[in-house]
Structures are given as C-alpha cells and as structure tokens.
Coordinates of C-alpha atoms and ligand atoms in Angstrom, one line a residue:
M157 CA -16.9 1.0 -12.5
A158 CA -17.3 3.3 -9.5
T159 CA -14.6 5.9 -8.9
L160 CA -12.5 4.7 -6.0
R161 CA -11.7 7.5 -3.6
L162 CA -10.0 7.8 -0.2
G163 CA -12.8 6.6 2.3
S164 CA -14.5 4.4 -0.3
V165 CA -15.1 0.8 0.7
A166 CA -12.5 -1.3 -1.2
P167 CA -14.4 -3.5 -3.6
D168 CA -14.6 -7.1 -2.6
F169 CA -13.6 -9.9 -5.0
S170 CA -12.7 -13.5 -5.3
A171 CA -9.4 -14.5 -6.9
E172 CA -6.9 -17.2 -7.5
T173 CA -3.5 -16.5 -5.8
T174 CA -0.2 -18.2 -5.3
A175 CA -1.5 -18.9 -1.7
G176 CA -4.8 -20.4 -2.9
A177 CA -8.2 -19.0 -3.7
I178 CA -9.2 -16.0 -1.6
K179 CA -12.2 -13.8 -0.9
F180 CA -10.6 -10.4 -0.4
H181 CA -12.6 -9.0 2.5
E182 CA -12.5 -12.3 4.3
Y183 CA -8.8 -12.6 3.7
I184 CA -8.1 -9.1 5.2
G185 CA -10.2 -9.9 8.3
D186 CA -9.2 -7.6 11.1
S187 CA -5.9 -6.6 9.5
W188 CA -4.9 -3.7 7.3
A189 CA -4.0 -4.6 3.7
V190 CA -1.8 -3.4 1.0
L191 CA -3.0 -4.4 -2.5
F192 CA -0.4 -3.6 -5.1
S193 CA -0.2 -4.4 -8.8
H194 CA 2.8 -4.7 -11.1
P195 CA 2.8 -4.6 -14.9
A196 CA 4.0 -8.1 -15.6
D197 CA 6.0 -11.1 -14.3
F198 CA 9.5 -11.7 -15.6
T199 CA 10.2 -8.0 -15.9
P200 CA 13.2 -6.3 -14.3
V201 CA 11.8 -3.5 -12.1
C202 CA 9.0 -5.8 -10.8
T203 CA 11.5 -8.4 -9.8
T204 CA 13.2 -5.9 -7.5
E205 CA 9.9 -4.7 -6.2
L206 CA 8.5 -8.0 -5.2
G207 CA 11.9 -9.0 -3.7
E208 CA 11.7 -5.8 -1.6
V209 CA 8.2 -6.5 -0.4
A210 CA 9.3 -10.1 0.6
R211 CA 12.3 -8.6 2.5
L212 CA 10.0 -6.2 4.4
A213 CA 7.5 -9.0 5.3
P214 CA 8.3 -8.7 9.1
D215 CA 7.8 -4.9 8.9
F216 CA 4.3 -5.3 7.4
A217 CA 3.4 -8.1 9.9
K218 CA 4.5 -5.9 12.8
R219 CA 2.0 -3.3 11.7
N220 CA -0.8 -5.9 11.3
V221 CA -0.8 -5.5 7.5
K222 CA -1.4 -8.3 4.9
V223 CA 0.2 -7.7 1.6
L224 CA -1.2 -8.9 -1.8
G225 CA 0.5 -8.5 -5.2
L226 CA -1.3 -8.7 -8.5
S227 CA -0.7 -8.9 -12.2
T228 CA -2.6 -10.2 -15.1
N229 CA -0.3 -13.2 -15.5
D230 CA -1.5 -16.7 -14.7
L231 CA -0.6 -18.8 -11.6
T232 CA 2.0 -20.9 -13.6
D233 CA 3.9 -17.7 -14.5
H234 CA 3.6 -16.4 -10.9
E235 CA 5.0 -19.6 -9.5
K236 CA 7.9 -19.8 -11.9
W237 CA 8.7 -16.1 -11.5
V238 CA 8.7 -16.4 -7.7
D239 CA 11.6 -18.8 -8.0
D240 CA 13.6 -16.0 -9.9
I241 CA 12.5 -13.4 -7.3
N242 CA 13.7 -15.6 -4.4
R243 CA 17.0 -16.5 -6.0
V244 CA 18.0 -13.1 -7.2
N245 CA 16.9 -11.1 -4.0
E246 CA 17.7 -13.9 -1.5
V247 CA 14.2 -13.8 -0.1
D248 CA 11.3 -16.2 0.3
V249 CA 8.1 -14.7 -1.1
Q250 CA 5.2 -15.8 1.2
F251 CA 2.6 -13.1 0.4
P252 CA -0.1 -14.0 -2.1
I253 CA 0.2 -12.8 -5.7
I254 CA -3.2 -12.6 -7.5
A255 CA -3.4 -14.1 -10.9
D256 CA -5.8 -11.7 -12.6
K257 CA -5.8 -13.1 -16.1
E258 CA -9.3 -11.9 -16.8
R259 CA -8.4 -8.5 -15.5
K260 CA -11.4 -8.5 -13.2
V261 CA -9.6 -7.0 -10.2
A262 CA -7.6 -4.7 -12.4
V263 CA -10.7 -3.2 -13.9
L264 CA -12.5 -3.1 -10.5
Y265 CA -9.5 -1.1 -9.0
D266 CA -8.8 0.9 -12.2
M267 CA -5.2 -0.5 -12.3
L268 CA -4.9 -0.6 -16.1
D269 CA -2.8 1.8 -18.1
S270 CA -4.6 3.8 -20.9
F271 CA -4.1 2.5 -24.4
E272 CA -2.7 5.9 -25.5
H273 CA -0.3 6.4 -22.7
D274 CA 2.5 4.0 -23.6
P275 CA 2.0 1.7 -26.6
S276 CA 4.9 -0.5 -25.3
N277 CA 2.7 -1.4 -22.3
V278 CA 0.0 -2.9 -24.6
V279 CA 0.1 -6.7 -25.0
N280 CA -2.4 -8.5 -27.4
G281 CA -4.4 -5.2 -27.6
I282 CA -4.8 -5.0 -23.8
P283 CA -2.8 -2.6 -21.6
F284 CA -0.7 -3.7 -18.6
T285 CA -1.6 -3.0 -15.1
V286 CA 0.3 0.0 -13.8
R287 CA 2.1 0.1 -10.4
S288 CA -1.0 0.8 -8.2
V289 CA -1.0 0.7 -4.4
F290 CA -4.1 0.6 -2.2
I291 CA -3.7 0.8 1.6
I292 CA -6.9 -0.5 3.1
D293 CA -7.9 -0.4 6.8
P294 CA -9.6 -3.1 8.9
A295 CA -13.0 -1.5 8.1
K296 CA -12.1 -2.2 4.4
K297 CA -11.9 1.6 3.7
I298 CA -9.4 2.8 1.2
R299 CA -6.9 5.1 3.1
L300 CA -4.2 5.8 0.5
I301 CA -3.9 5.3 -3.3
L302 CA -0.6 5.5 -5.3
T303 CA -0.1 5.1 -9.0
Y304 CA 3.4 4.8 -10.5
P305 CA 4.4 4.2 -14.1
A306 CA 6.1 1.0 -15.3
S307 CA 9.5 2.8 -15.5
C308 CA 9.7 3.7 -11.8
G309 CA 10.0 1.2 -9.0
R310 CA 8.2 2.1 -5.8
N311 CA 9.7 3.0 -2.4
F312 CA 8.2 0.4 0.0
D313 CA 9.8 2.2 3.0
E314 CA 7.5 5.1 2.1
I315 CA 4.5 2.8 2.1
L316 CA 5.5 1.6 5.6
R317 CA 5.9 5.2 6.7
A318 CA 2.5 6.1 5.3
I319 CA 1.0 3.2 7.2
D320 CA 2.7 4.4 10.4
S321 CA 1.2 7.9 9.8
L322 CA -2.3 6.5 9.1
Q323 CA -2.3 4.2 12.2
L324 CA -1.0 7.0 14.4
S325 CA -3.6 9.4 13.2
D326 CA -6.3 6.8 14.0
K327 CA -5.1 6.8 17.6
H328 CA -4.5 10.5 18.2
P329 CA -5.9 13.7 16.8
I330 CA -2.7 14.4 14.8
A331 CA -1.3 14.7 11.3
T332 CA 2.3 14.1 10.3
P333 CA 4.5 16.8 8.6
A334 CA 6.6 16.6 5.5
N335 CA 9.2 13.8 5.6
W336 CA 8.1 12.8 9.0
L337 CA 9.5 9.6 10.4
P338 CA 8.2 7.5 13.3
G339 CA 9.4 8.9 16.6
E340 CA 9.5 12.5 15.4
D341 CA 7.2 15.3 16.4
V342 CA 3.7 15.3 14.9
I343 CA 1.2 18.1 14.2
V344 CA -1.8 18.6 16.4
H345 CA -5.0 18.3 14.3
V346 CA -6.5 21.7 13.4
S347 CA -9.7 20.7 15.2
V348 CA -8.0 20.7 18.6
P349 CA -7.5 24.1 20.3
T350 CA -4.0 24.7 21.6
D351 CA -5.1 24.9 25.3
K352 CA -6.8 21.5 24.9
A353 CA -3.7 20.1 23.1
R354 CA -1.5 21.2 26.1
E355 CA -3.7 18.9 28.3
T356 CA -3.4 15.9 26.0
F357 CA 0.1 16.1 24.5
P358 CA 3.3 15.9 26.5
E359 CA 4.9 19.0 24.8
V360 CA 3.3 21.4 22.4
N361 CA 5.3 24.0 20.4
E362 CA 3.1 26.6 18.6
A363 CA 5.0 27.7 15.5
L364 CA 1.8 29.4 14.2
P365 CA -1.7 29.4 15.6
Y366 CA -2.6 26.7 13.0
L367 CA 0.8 24.8 13.2
R368 CA 1.4 23.2 16.5
F369 CA 4.1 20.6 16.7
A370 CA 3.9 18.0 19.6
K371 CA 5.4 14.9 21.0
V372 CA 3.2 11.8 20.6
P373 CA 1.5 10.8 23.9
E374 CA 2.8 7.5 25.4
D375 CA 0.6 4.5 24.8
K376 CA -1.4 3.7 28.0
Ligands
LIG418 C1 9.8 -3.7 -15.4 O1 9.3 -4.2 -14.4 O2 11.0 -3.5 -15.6 C2 8.8 -3.3 -16.5 C3 7.6 -3.7 -16.6 C4 6.7 -3.4 -17.7 C5 7.2 -2.5 -18.6 C6 8.5 -2.0 -18.5 C7 9.3 -2.4 -17.5

C-alpha cells in the first residue's frame, strides 16, 4: 500500500454502491470529490453524520463536488440503514455509499483503525474503518486528508469551508487565514511581491512583510 499524501493521485477502484457499480475516477469525471468513511451502519454518530451530508447535498453540488460514503457493511445493510437516516434526519440520502465488505478500498486508502488502538472497534478480528475524509480535485489529486476517531462526529461545514479555500487558492495566488470564512479577506501568497499584489488585488493591507491581507479580486 503506497502512502497517500497531499498531491498523490487518489487510487482508482471499482466498487458496489447504493447507486450501482462505479469506477471511481470515471464517476468523479470533471468534478471534485469527497470520499468519506464511517465505522459502521446502524451506529448513532454515523447516523447523524450521513444525515448531515444529505442535508448539505445542495452545498456540495453548488461547488461541483460529488460525495461518496463508505463502510465495510454490505449493500443490504446500507439500504436498510438509509431508511433510518432519512426518517430520523428528515432527509433523502441520494449520494452513493460504497459497500466495501472485502475492505479493498479501506485498505487502499488506509482507512482502517489499528488493532491496538481501540479493541471495541474490532469486529470478527477485523478493525472498523475510522472517520476518514479525502477531498479530491478534478485532476484526481488528493488535496486534503482528515482522520477522526469513532467517538467524534465530523463538522461538514468545515469540509465545505476547506473546499472553498482550496477552490479559491486554485483561482488566485492566495492562502486563507485561521478561521477564514468565504467573503472574508485572504492572504496574498508568499511568492507574490507586495507591489505586484497591489496591481492584482483590490486592496492590500501589509500587516508584516510576509503577511499581506487582501480582498479577493472579482470574478471576470
Ligand atoms: C457511532 O457512530 O456512534 C459509533 C461507531 C462505531 C463505534 C462507536 C460509535
């Protein structure tokens, strides 16, 4: 198993999902993708997480992002559990959930917990998937990796915020500061001299020679 790093090509795979069989790269096409695993179907935190992802479906679509869930349960479990998710969260889960019973994708993406870490996460001698998130761009490069433990549900607003930051930094030579939210000032990339930045950005405020805040240029 190759180590997956930011900038690595996301490994391709074929899988069964609740939306039919997919080939991952083909499925992503020209979109961005969020591939996220959860430990197991019919568990409480996961039920809230997948409900939240379904609720945010229009926000992912607006950003040209396809979302795929994954656990090592089979399709029958996924389909039954989706009924629970929909009922309890008042949503309609439409995104595919991968049935990775053989743990092929989980191994490929290093999503499995270690045997030693939490014995309660080991079923039939095999550890659960942890709460992994991979944000993948249209070139199929991994742009962000998150790993959360079973006990901590993820903040999907943060995942949307990170996508906004990544997409903006692909368009402009910028980075985004701590706790940045879309619409707020950004940071001019260190590679851009301040005089050049003043030509490109509508407003530049030099707090330090290496920390220049700026308004984002309007889209042309
Ligand atoms: C949960 O989603 O609540 C959960 C999943 C696996 C282990 C513990 C909790």
